[in-house]
Amino acid sequence: MNKIRIGTRGSKLALKQASLVQEAISRADSGIETEIIVVHTKGDKIQDKPLTEIGDKGVFASELEKSLQDGEIDIAVHSAKDLPMTLGKGLNIAAVLPRGDVRDVLVLPKGGELPAGRSFIVGTGSRRRQQQAGRIWENVVCENIRGNVDTRLQKLKNSNHETADGGIAYQGILLAKAGLDRLDMISRYEPEFDFYPLSPEQFLPAACQGIIAVEALQGAASEVFCRDITDAETELCFLVEREVLSALSADCSEAIAAWCRQEADGLTLDVMYAGNRQRLVCGEDFRSETEDGKENARLRAGLAMARQAAKLVKEKERF
């Protein structure tokens, strides 16, 4: 193939992620021409309502998937944590890029601090973040906030002077560090805000947080080509964390966290569901002589671990 049309949302972060895919394609084959095509999604068009009122995370993916199915683009670039559990008919995840920082970040106005003894208003529309914030900080009140990263930071800045969003004066907001890093936000906004990355062991990330996913038509030349740009370790974590969501029959917009990683003693998986947490570790003895066989065995072990973790957190919910 001579050209790949890359579909993406139009936000700064989405365009940056599309450019990272574009760079990966160029590194794999400098002879392939690429074009970035912006597709406006329902989630981008409706900014005055929480995601729970306009649909699940699929509101960021459905129009991109339709463009793929209609042949208007060759691949679609997604933040993997925004993908619905069921992909569009005839579509497949062809590649994932190396994972970014999985952590969430608490952002405060410069010199600000968590006030003691009185309510502290944090902007986040994520049920997962709301639930965990309530567990680790006293007197926290989570209020919905929408918009891209720049918009949310501006709302926090305006809260120092006037109510910013529907009468809400935010004192802090929660954001994903991977997005901040990709846009170089921390250095750009350092004079105005303090950024506090939260330990993922304490504040579990969303399933697939920090992962850029590339979607394509099954069997298309673009899908075959994109296998060359996928990162094997990230792909393993992506599949395991998606398996957690599947085993819980849950969408990625629910209060669920899943974090898989390769450590010295094997795969480690942390899962949170309905406030219950579970950690499982799978040793490195995958009993295979070939490297390909080891990878397949590692994936099978990871998927089994995901199903077991989901079962354990669901059992805790009943008691």
Short mmCIF file of C-alpha atoms in Angstrom, two decimals:
data_model
loop_
_atom_site.label_atom_id
_atom_site.label_comp_id
_atom_site.label_asym_id
_atom_site.label_seq_id
_atom_site.Cartn_x
_atom_site.Cartn_y
_atom_site.Cartn_z
CA MET A 1 0.00 0.00 0.00
CA ASN A 2 1.17 3.52 -0.79
CA LYS A 3 -0.94 5.68 1.53
CA ILE A 4 -2.66 5.36 4.91
CA ARG A 5 -5.45 7.75 5.90
CA ILE A 6 -5.40 8.20 9.69
CA GLY A 7 -8.71 9.10 11.33
CA THR A 8 -8.72 10.93 14.65
CA ARG A 9 -10.74 13.23 16.87
CA GLY A 10 -9.86 16.91 16.59
CA SER A 11 -8.60 17.77 20.09
CA LYS A 12 -4.95 18.70 20.60
CA LEU A 13 -4.32 15.46 22.44
CA ALA A 14 -6.04 13.33 19.80
CA LEU A 15 -4.04 15.03 17.04
CA LYS A 16 -0.82 14.49 18.97
CA GLN A 17 -1.63 10.80 19.36
CA ALA A 18 -2.39 10.54 15.65
CA SER A 19 0.98 12.16 14.89
CA LEU A 20 2.70 9.54 17.08
CA VAL A 21 1.04 6.81 15.00
CA GLN A 22 2.09 8.68 11.86
CA GLU A 23 5.72 8.71 13.10
CA ALA A 24 5.58 4.99 13.92
CA ILE A 25 4.34 4.22 10.39
CA SER A 26 7.14 6.31 8.90
CA ARG A 27 9.74 4.47 10.97
CA ALA A 28 8.34 1.13 9.81
CA ASP A 29 8.22 2.15 6.13
CA SER A 30 9.32 5.64 5.07
CA GLY A 31 7.84 5.07 1.62
CA ILE A 32 4.23 5.09 2.85
CA GLU A 33 2.42 8.42 2.59
CA THR A 34 0.11 9.32 5.49
CA GLU A 35 -2.75 11.80 5.86
CA ILE A 36 -4.50 12.78 9.10
CA ILE A 37 -8.27 13.19 8.78
CA VAL A 38 -10.29 14.76 11.62
CA VAL A 39 -13.61 13.10 12.47
CA HIS A 40 -15.92 14.92 14.89
CA THR A 41 -17.50 12.57 17.43
CA LYS A 42 -20.63 12.86 19.55
CA GLY A 43 -18.51 13.10 22.68
CA ASP A 44 -16.70 16.14 21.24
CA LYS A 45 -19.88 17.89 20.12
CA ILE A 46 -21.75 17.64 23.46
CA GLN A 47 -19.67 19.33 26.15
CA ASP A 48 -22.34 20.49 28.60
CA LYS A 49 -23.41 17.06 29.92
CA PRO A 50 -21.65 14.24 31.81
CA LEU A 51 -20.69 11.24 29.69
CA THR A 52 -23.15 9.12 31.67
CA GLU A 53 -26.00 11.23 30.24
CA ILE A 54 -24.99 11.00 26.58
CA GLY A 55 -23.79 7.39 26.45
CA ASP A 56 -20.78 5.29 27.36
CA LYS A 57 -17.19 5.84 26.19
CA GLY A 58 -18.31 4.74 22.72
CA VAL A 59 -19.40 8.33 22.13
CA PHE A 60 -15.73 9.00 21.30
CA ALA A 61 -15.40 6.04 18.93
CA SER A 62 -18.61 5.42 16.99
CA GLU A 63 -18.11 8.06 14.28
CA LEU A 64 -14.51 6.99 13.77
CA GLU A 65 -15.65 3.38 13.40
CA LYS A 66 -18.31 4.38 10.87
CA SER A 67 -15.67 6.23 8.84
CA LEU A 68 -13.60 3.04 8.81
CA GLN A 69 -16.55 0.92 7.73
CA ASP A 70 -17.46 3.45 5.00
CA GLY A 71 -13.91 3.46 3.63
CA GLU A 72 -13.30 7.14 4.41
CA ILE A 73 -10.21 6.36 6.50
CA ASP A 74 -7.83 3.39 6.66
CA ILE A 75 -7.11 3.36 10.39
CA ALA A 76 -8.58 5.10 13.45
CA VAL A 77 -6.53 6.28 16.43
CA HIS A 78 -8.06 6.04 19.91
CA SER A 79 -7.15 6.56 23.52
CA ALA A 80 -7.53 2.89 24.41
CA LYS A 81 -9.35 3.61 27.66
CA ASP A 82 -12.13 5.28 25.61
CA LEU A 83 -12.85 2.20 23.51
CA PRO A 84 -16.24 0.50 24.02
CA MET A 85 -16.10 -3.17 24.94
CA THR A 86 -17.64 -4.24 21.62
CA LEU A 87 -15.93 -2.90 18.52
CA GLY A 88 -17.84 -2.10 15.33
CA LYS A 89 -18.68 -4.94 12.95
CA GLY A 90 -15.69 -6.09 10.93
CA LEU A 91 -13.19 -4.01 12.92
CA ASN A 92 -10.13 -5.02 14.90
CA ILE A 93 -7.40 -3.43 17.01
CA ALA A 94 -4.41 -3.70 14.70
CA ALA A 95 -1.75 -2.14 16.93
CA VAL A 96 -0.99 -0.42 20.20
CA LEU A 97 1.95 1.93 20.73
CA PRO A 98 4.29 1.72 23.74
CA ARG A 99 2.34 2.65 26.86
CA GLY A 100 2.68 6.09 28.40
CA ASP A 101 2.63 6.91 32.12
CA VAL A 102 -0.36 5.15 33.70
CA ARG A 103 -0.73 7.54 36.63
CA ASP A 104 -3.46 10.05 37.38
CA VAL A 105 -2.44 13.55 38.44
CA LEU A 106 -4.01 15.90 40.97
CA VAL A 107 -3.69 19.46 39.67
CA LEU A 108 -3.95 22.41 42.08
CA PRO A 109 -3.54 26.16 41.57
CA LYS A 110 0.06 27.21 42.25
CA GLY A 111 0.69 27.09 45.98
CA GLY A 112 -2.66 25.43 46.65
CA GLU A 113 -3.15 22.56 49.06
CA LEU A 114 -5.81 20.13 50.17
CA PRO A 115 -7.76 22.07 52.82
CA ALA A 116 -8.27 20.30 56.15
CA GLY A 117 -11.60 20.27 57.94
CA ARG A 118 -13.75 21.64 55.09
CA SER A 119 -15.01 20.44 51.73
CA PHE A 120 -12.58 20.37 48.82
CA ILE A 121 -14.06 20.45 45.32
CA VAL A 122 -12.27 18.34 42.70
CA GLY A 123 -13.30 18.34 39.04
CA THR A 124 -13.66 14.89 37.48
CA GLY A 125 -16.42 13.12 35.60
CA SER A 126 -14.84 9.69 36.07
CA ARG A 127 -16.68 7.37 38.46
CA ARG A 128 -13.42 5.51 39.07
CA ARG A 129 -11.63 8.70 40.09
CA GLN A 130 -14.56 9.88 42.18
CA GLN A 131 -14.66 6.63 44.12
CA GLN A 132 -10.93 6.53 44.81
CA ALA A 133 -10.71 10.23 45.66
CA GLY A 134 -13.39 9.74 48.31
CA ARG A 135 -11.35 6.94 49.86
CA ILE A 136 -8.00 8.73 50.16
CA TRP A 137 -8.96 12.35 50.88
CA GLU A 138 -11.18 13.62 53.67
CA ASN A 139 -14.03 16.00 52.81
CA VAL A 140 -13.52 15.71 49.05
CA VAL A 141 -16.49 16.63 46.83
CA CYS A 142 -16.20 15.49 43.20
CA GLU A 143 -18.01 17.57 40.60
CA ASN A 144 -18.34 16.81 36.90
CA ILE A 145 -16.04 18.64 34.49
CA ARG A 146 -15.91 18.31 30.67
CA GLY A 147 -13.64 19.64 27.95
CA ASN A 148 -10.12 19.00 26.68
CA VAL A 149 -7.05 19.36 28.89
CA ASP A 150 -6.56 23.07 28.17
CA THR A 151 -10.23 23.79 28.84
CA ARG A 152 -10.18 21.98 32.18
CA LEU A 153 -7.03 23.78 33.30
CA GLN A 154 -8.62 27.11 32.32
CA LYS A 155 -11.73 26.24 34.36
CA LEU A 156 -9.52 25.53 37.37
CA LYS A 157 -7.66 28.80 36.84
CA ASN A 158 -10.91 30.76 36.55
CA SER A 159 -12.14 29.20 39.78
CA ASN A 160 -9.68 31.43 41.64
CA HIS A 161 -11.73 34.44 40.56
CA GLU A 162 -15.26 33.29 39.78
CA THR A 163 -17.34 30.17 39.45
CA ALA A 164 -16.19 28.35 36.34
CA ASP A 165 -18.68 25.75 35.20
CA GLY A 166 -22.36 25.82 36.10
CA GLY A 167 -21.67 27.65 39.34
CA ILE A 168 -18.87 25.28 40.42
CA ALA A 169 -15.62 26.69 41.79
CA TYR A 170 -13.06 23.91 41.42
CA GLN A 171 -10.15 23.74 43.85
CA GLY A 172 -8.42 20.93 41.99
CA ILE A 173 -8.88 18.61 39.00
CA LEU A 174 -7.78 15.08 38.15
CA LEU A 175 -6.13 14.33 34.79
CA ALA A 176 -4.19 11.49 33.14
CA LYS A 177 -0.44 12.00 33.17
CA ALA A 178 0.06 10.37 29.76
CA GLY A 179 -2.01 13.12 28.13
CA LEU A 180 -0.18 15.84 30.04
CA ASP A 181 3.17 14.36 28.97
CA ARG A 182 2.22 14.05 25.31
CA LEU A 183 1.21 17.70 25.19
CA ASP A 184 4.15 18.87 27.36
CA MET A 185 1.57 20.45 29.68
CA ILE A 186 3.43 20.19 32.97
CA SER A 187 6.38 22.32 31.86
CA ARG A 188 4.10 24.77 30.01
CA TYR A 189 1.74 25.31 32.94
CA GLU A 190 4.24 24.91 35.79
CA PRO A 191 4.13 28.66 36.65
CA GLU A 192 0.34 28.47 37.19
CA PHE A 193 -0.32 25.01 38.65
CA ASP A 194 1.17 22.35 40.88
CA PHE A 195 1.02 18.79 39.50
CA TYR A 196 0.96 15.84 41.90
CA PRO A 197 1.23 12.39 40.20
CA LEU A 198 -0.63 9.77 42.23
CA SER A 199 0.94 6.38 42.89
CA PRO A 200 -0.87 3.76 40.77
CA GLU A 201 -0.71 1.33 43.71
CA GLN A 202 -2.78 3.83 45.72
CA PHE A 203 -4.87 5.33 42.90
CA LEU A 204 -5.48 2.58 40.34
CA PRO A 205 -5.64 3.72 36.70
CA ALA A 206 -8.44 2.99 34.26
CA ALA A 207 -8.09 -0.13 32.14
CA CYS A 208 -5.76 0.68 29.20
CA GLN A 209 -4.92 4.16 30.51
CA GLY A 210 -1.91 5.62 28.68
CA ILE A 211 -2.30 3.32 25.65
CA ILE A 212 -2.82 4.54 22.07
CA ALA A 213 -4.81 2.00 20.03
CA VAL A 214 -5.00 1.71 16.23
CA GLU A 215 -8.21 0.26 14.79
CA ALA A 216 -8.65 -1.08 11.23
CA LEU A 217 -10.89 -3.24 9.07
CA GLN A 218 -10.21 -6.93 9.61
CA GLY A 219 -8.04 -8.29 6.82
CA ALA A 220 -7.34 -4.89 5.27
CA ALA A 221 -3.82 -4.06 4.09
CA SER A 222 -3.64 -1.33 6.74
CA GLU A 223 -4.38 -3.87 9.50
CA VAL A 224 -1.65 -6.21 8.26
CA PHE A 225 0.86 -3.37 8.02
CA CYS A 226 0.09 -1.97 11.47
CA ARG A 227 1.11 -5.25 13.10
CA ASP A 228 4.68 -4.03 12.48
CA ILE A 229 4.20 -0.97 14.71
CA THR A 230 2.59 -2.68 17.70
CA ASP A 231 4.45 -2.95 21.02
CA ALA A 232 4.27 -6.54 22.30
CA GLU A 233 4.42 -5.77 26.03
CA THR A 234 1.80 -3.03 25.79
CA GLU A 235 -0.40 -5.30 23.67
CA LEU A 236 -0.28 -7.97 26.39
CA CYS A 237 -1.37 -5.46 29.06
CA PHE A 238 -4.06 -4.08 26.74
CA LEU A 239 -5.57 -7.52 26.14
CA VAL A 240 -5.43 -8.51 29.82
CA GLU A 241 -7.05 -5.29 31.02
CA ARG A 242 -9.75 -5.51 28.35
CA GLU A 243 -10.39 -9.08 29.49
CA VAL A 244 -11.06 -7.74 33.00
CA LEU A 245 -13.76 -5.44 31.59
CA SER A 246 -15.22 -8.32 29.59
CA ALA A 247 -15.24 -10.69 32.57
CA LEU A 248 -17.05 -8.05 34.65
CA SER A 249 -19.52 -7.35 31.81
CA ALA A 250 -18.62 -3.73 32.31
CA ASP A 251 -17.97 -0.77 30.07
CA CYS A 252 -14.85 1.33 30.44
CA SER A 253 -16.95 4.27 31.72
CA GLU A 254 -17.83 2.43 34.95
CA ALA A 255 -16.02 2.60 38.32
CA ILE A 256 -13.50 -0.05 37.38
CA ALA A 257 -9.71 0.01 37.43
CA ALA A 258 -7.29 -2.53 35.95
CA TRP A 259 -3.51 -2.29 35.78
CA CYS A 260 -1.38 -5.07 34.30
CA ARG A 261 2.40 -4.88 34.04
CA GLN A 262 5.43 -7.08 33.50
CA GLU A 263 7.65 -7.21 36.59
CA ALA A 264 10.73 -9.22 37.55
CA ASP A 265 8.67 -12.03 39.05
CA GLY A 266 6.13 -12.19 36.20
CA LEU A 267 2.83 -10.54 35.37
CA THR A 268 1.12 -8.48 38.06
CA LEU A 269 -2.52 -7.41 37.80
CA ASP A 270 -4.43 -5.06 40.09
CA VAL A 271 -8.21 -4.79 39.72
CA MET A 272 -10.81 -2.63 41.45
CA TYR A 273 -14.56 -3.05 41.09
CA ALA A 274 -17.34 -1.59 43.26
CA GLY A 275 -14.68 -0.43 45.72
CA ASN A 276 -13.17 -3.93 46.07
CA ARG A 277 -9.54 -4.51 45.14
CA GLN A 278 -7.55 -7.58 44.20
CA ARG A 279 -3.92 -8.18 43.20
CA LEU A 280 -2.75 -11.33 41.41
CA VAL A 281 0.77 -12.29 40.32
CA CYS A 282 1.55 -14.86 37.64
CA GLY A 283 5.09 -16.32 37.66
CA GLU A 284 7.40 -16.39 34.63
CA ASP A 285 7.39 -20.17 34.10
CA PHE A 286 5.38 -20.33 30.88
CA ARG A 287 6.81 -23.74 29.89
CA SER A 288 7.56 -23.15 26.23
CA GLU A 289 10.74 -23.58 24.24
CA THR A 290 10.07 -21.03 21.49
CA GLU A 291 9.76 -17.29 21.98
CA ASP A 292 6.46 -17.20 20.09
CA GLY A 293 5.20 -20.02 22.26
CA LYS A 294 6.27 -18.14 25.38
CA GLU A 295 4.36 -15.06 24.24
CA ASN A 296 1.21 -17.09 23.63
CA ALA A 297 1.57 -18.83 26.98
CA ARG A 298 2.11 -15.49 28.72
CA LEU A 299 -1.05 -14.12 27.12
CA ARG A 300 -3.09 -17.19 28.10
CA ALA A 301 -1.81 -16.87 31.66
CA GLY A 302 -2.65 -13.17 31.72
CA LEU A 303 -6.18 -13.69 30.43
CA ALA A 304 -6.78 -16.44 32.99
CA MET A 305 -5.49 -14.11 35.71
CA ALA A 306 -7.86 -11.36 34.51
CA ARG A 307 -10.86 -13.68 34.74
CA GLN A 308 -9.82 -14.86 38.19
CA ALA A 309 -9.34 -11.29 39.46
CA ALA A 310 -12.76 -10.32 38.10
CA LYS A 311 -14.34 -13.29 39.84
CA LEU A 312 -12.72 -12.41 43.17
CA VAL A 313 -13.78 -8.75 43.19
CA LYS A 314 -17.33 -9.71 42.19
CA GLU A 315 -17.49 -12.25 45.02
CA LYS A 316 -16.42 -9.57 47.52
CA GLU A 317 -19.30 -7.38 46.33
CA ARG A 318 -21.82 -9.94 47.59
CA PHE A 319 -20.62 -9.72 51.19
#
